[in-house]
Amino acid sequence: MNFDLTEERQMLQDTLRRFLSDRYTTTARNEIIESDAGISTEIWNELAELGVIGALFTEEQGGFGGAGFDIATVFEELGRAGVVEPFLDTAVLGGGLITALGNASQTALIDDVIAGGLHLALAHGEPASRYDLSRVEATAKVDGDEIVLNGRKAVVINAEAAGYLIVSAREGGGAFDKDGISLFLVPTGTTGLTLQGYAMMSGGRAAEVTLDDVRLPVSARLGAAGAGYGALVDTVARANVALAAETMGAMETATELTREYLVTRKQFGRPIGTFQALAHRYSDLLIELEQARSAVTNAAGNLESTDRDLQIAAARNLMARVGRLVAEESIQMHGGIAMTQEYELAHIAKRIVMTDHRFGDADYHLERFIDLSAA
Amino acid sequence: MDLSYTAEELAFRDEVRAFLAEKLPKDMSDKVRRGENLGKEGHELWHSILNNQGWLSYSWPKEFGGAEWNAVQRHIFDDECAAAYAPRIVPFGLSMLGPVLHKFGSKEQQDHYLPRILDGTDWWCQGYSEPGAGSDLASLKTKAVRDGDHYVVNGQKTWTTLGQYADWIFCLVRTDPDAKQQEGISFLLIDMNTPGIEVRPIVLLDGTPEVNEVFFDNVRVPVENLVGEENKGWTYAKYLLTHERTGIAGVGFSRAGLDALKRVARIETANGRPLIENPLFAARIAQVEIDLMAMSTTNLRIISQASAGQAPGVESSMLKVKGTIIRQEINDMMRRAVGPYAMPFASETVEGDNDPIGPDYAGPVSAQYFNNRKLSIFGGSNEIQRGIIAKVKMGG
Ligand SMILES: Cc1cc2nc3c(=O)[nH]c(=O)nc-3n(C[C@H](O)[C@H](O)[C@H](O)COP(=O)(O)OP(=O)(O)OC[C@H]3O[C@@H](n4cnc5c(N)ncnc54)[C@H](O)[C@@H]3O)c2cc1C
Ligand SMILES: Cc1cc2nc3c(=O)[nH]c(=O)nc-3n(C[C@H](O)[C@H](O)[C@H](O)COP(=O)(O)OP(=O)(O)OC[C@H]3O[C@@H](n4cnc5c(N)ncnc54)[C@H](O)[C@@H]3O)c2cc1C
């Protein structure tokens, strides 16, 4: 048994942590959030150069990592610094689906993704689908050697920056069927594709996407017709490991900021951390943080095992519960200062809590866990 | 024991309901329901509608032009207003400064300031907290030094809610630096247009410019703006805090929030079924509703004691803690209820010409969730309230 990171991952972690603590300061990050693009191309390119994107792909795919612990290592650091740039969307989700399903000419895009030159976005969720991965009502109809897409996609993160959207649409089955879902690589300039973009609560941007008779060559399909669901599930599993790790990093920042504040802020002539009412609650956060670290380890370490889905449901449920506790208690123990936008904790707390709304909250993952453990 | 309202109380409730149905503008209640900012004009309009009815001053004594309702009537009114999505009454002039002037103000101050609060001439803000004086309010440092018939004020206040709209600020200032902390504080009324005052906005984590920093640089304040006696300000400030506060539990807000939550949970679906039928979510709703039912009765028990002339003590601390926990829990569930549509940033989705993103009820929910973290921090944090309860009960 060995819980240490490999030397390579340790190096990646150190490099990333150093770079982000130098460059991704609260001020720099807040400026990025307020910019029109909502993300920084400069930071993106520099991180790509440091190998952050490459670490999320295997050697065969052109990267140098791609395992659960690579994902966890990268995303924990991104979470620690409250990074808003869409590594999850471009690399894990977009890149993940292309490598899982793509033919040679489609997977050729990955080199550009790893180099930082191409953004991607997953256009899968729909206005009524909530977190249900099989609920797809958008349609794809073959018309000669073309495909015609129609439908609406909700909260498509990073759609505006993306060169391609990976769009799910039905070629068979009913609204909830796992069979019949196909995936398509849709260039964002395609006629009939409209994006209504907006900023998000925790930084970055998303868009509502309308597909109105979007015509593509049949060769835009990723993998076989109607057989995209399996790859979606596998890719979302990897995204869930990333989200759990990101929350871990963010929670460490939140508790560290809280520790610093408890020992420096004075009221009634003494540091507020000397009030036991706060000291015990801070201790509780640290106890829960150890639970959280183990949950992330379980999820990352089981990414290729038969236990994968159960472990991931467990991890996301636990991270959602602990995340809410850490975010709310850290704010409370700070008092008014944590309510201000420019203070680091405010953004970190938003990152933690808003993770609930990506691929399922505590209840969703609890239900998954109950189903999987009964099976 | 009788848990129902008397015939008189019911008649009063019907009167309030009829008034709200007739006089509360629809676009105003829509804004409140959607969690949008009313702006200064919106608040002033609602105040003037209430004032025309003679109800703006509902808690004030008759001698000051008030309606002088008892605690049960006030509770009914607050409840009905929340249920109808009426805006809250901005408290600074009406329920904070008003009662202090009634009890400690000079005749001139009462005659001058009170009517102007009611007719909307003056918007007041509260200048208590400072960067170094939050929970430990008595450690405040902003000082006022007597110079002829003026005080010269230097220092800084912070967290000043809606100070950007204010014409006047009531401040706690230190007038005797040598006295014991609580004994050197005075209560001063300051015109926000006086030279030397600078207001800087603080943007809160949900993006709203709701609070401010207020800086005082040699601000000259006429001595007649002192309320009561010099160095007795702490007593007046505490009077406010111990002054009977019926609204503190926020039962009406929680009820309205719970109703809105259920409405949303009937529309939203999970696995193709209404969210309200999802066993986990239904259990969460039921749990908070059970708590709220009990708290409403706790609230009424305390209100009826207050109506009978018994001043509530630790009970208001208890109501504040439980009331804020319940409100925050409802905010949290509302955020969960809307699923991925909690992610869009509200100000872009509910303001301006943009089409709403997702269902119209989804726009403000995460902003409200984050913004209402303030409920357990301000007005005496929940830790401070728990400290008070323990201290009183254990005689510490
Ligand atoms: C079943 C059992 C088996 C035990 N076996 C052994 C044994 O084998 N050997 C042995 O030496 N002892 C043993 N103990 C004794 C045990 O260590 C004491 O009960 C324990 O140290 C608490 O002391 P106390 O009971 O005097 O409670 P107190 O110390 O009087 O505590 C009363 C309450 O106050 C709280 N409290 C005390 N100080 C603080 C503080 N600073 N901050 C916040 N809260 C505080 C406590 O947590 C507790 O809730 C045993 C006790 C039990 C119940
Ligand atoms: C949105 C908002 C609006 C506000 N509006 C106004 C306004 O209009 N006018 C105004 O004057 N003020 C206003 N305030 C200020 C508010 O009253 C203070 O934030 C509050 O008193 C807490 O002070 P603080 O923020 O400095 O936190 P601190 O007092 O520094 O508290 C930090 C933490 O320590 C805890 N703590 C402190 N002392 C103890 C203790 N003895 N035991 C246990 N725990 C303790 C607190 O509970 C909190 O968790 C507002 C605040 C907010 C957030």
Coordinates of N, CA and C in Angstrom, one line a residue, chain B residues 79 82-83 85 249-262 288-296 326-327 330:
Chain B
D79 N -46.7 38.9 7.9 CA -47.0 37.6 7.2 C -47.7 37.8 5.9
A82 N -45.4 39.3 3.3 CA -44.4 38.3 2.7 C -45.2 37.4 1.7
A83 N -46.4 37.0 2.1 CA -47.1 36.1 1.3 C -47.5 36.7 -0.1
Y85 N -45.7 38.9 -1.6 CA -44.4 39.4 -2.2 C -44.4 40.9 -2.2
A249 N -37.9 36.5 13.4 CA -37.9 35.1 13.0 C -38.0 35.0 11.5
G250 N -38.6 36.0 10.9 CA -38.7 35.9 9.4 C -39.7 34.8 9.0
V251 N -40.7 34.5 9.8 CA -41.6 33.4 9.5 C -42.3 33.7 8.1
G252 N -42.7 34.9 7.9 CA -43.4 35.2 6.6 C -42.5 34.9 5.4
F253 N -41.2 35.4 5.5 CA -40.3 35.1 4.4 C -40.1 33.6 4.2
S254 N -40.0 32.9 5.3 CA -39.8 31.4 5.1 C -41.0 30.8 4.5
R255 N -42.2 31.2 5.0 CA -43.5 30.6 4.4 C -43.5 30.9 2.9
A256 N -43.3 32.2 2.5 CA -43.3 32.5 1.1 C -42.2 31.7 0.3
G257 N -41.1 31.6 0.9 CA -40.0 30.9 0.3 C -40.3 29.4 0.1
L258 N -41.0 28.8 1.1 CA -41.4 27.4 1.1 C -42.4 27.2 0.0
D259 N -43.4 28.1 -0.1 CA -44.4 28.0 -1.1 C -43.8 28.1 -2.5
A260 N -42.9 29.0 -2.6 CA -42.2 29.2 -3.9 C -41.4 27.9 -4.3
L261 N -40.8 27.3 -3.3 CA -40.0 26.1 -3.5 C -40.9 25.0 -3.9
K262 N -42.1 24.8 -3.3 CA -43.0 23.8 -3.7 C -43.5 24.0 -5.1
V288 N -38.1 20.7 6.5 CA -38.0 22.1 6.8 C -39.4 22.7 7.1
E289 N -40.4 22.0 6.5 CA -41.8 22.5 6.8 C -42.2 22.2 8.2
I290 N -41.8 21.0 8.7 CA -42.1 20.6 10.1 C -41.4 21.6 11.0
D291 N -40.2 21.9 10.7 CA -39.5 22.9 11.6 C -40.2 24.3 11.6
L292 N -40.6 24.7 10.4 CA -41.2 26.0 10.2 C -42.6 26.0 10.9
M293 N -43.4 24.9 10.9 CA -44.6 24.9 11.6 C -44.4 25.1 13.1
A294 N -43.4 24.4 13.6 CA -43.2 24.6 15.1 C -42.7 26.0 15.4
M295 N -41.8 26.5 14.5 CA -41.2 27.9 14.7 C -42.3 29.0 14.7
S296 N -43.3 28.8 13.7 CA -44.4 29.8 13.7 C -45.1 29.9 15.0
I326 N -33.6 28.3 9.2 CA -34.7 27.8 8.3 C -34.7 28.6 7.0
R327 N -34.5 29.9 7.0 CA -34.5 30.6 5.8 C -33.3 30.2 4.9
I330 N -34.0 26.9 3.2 CA -35.0 27.0 2.1 C -34.2 27.6 0.8

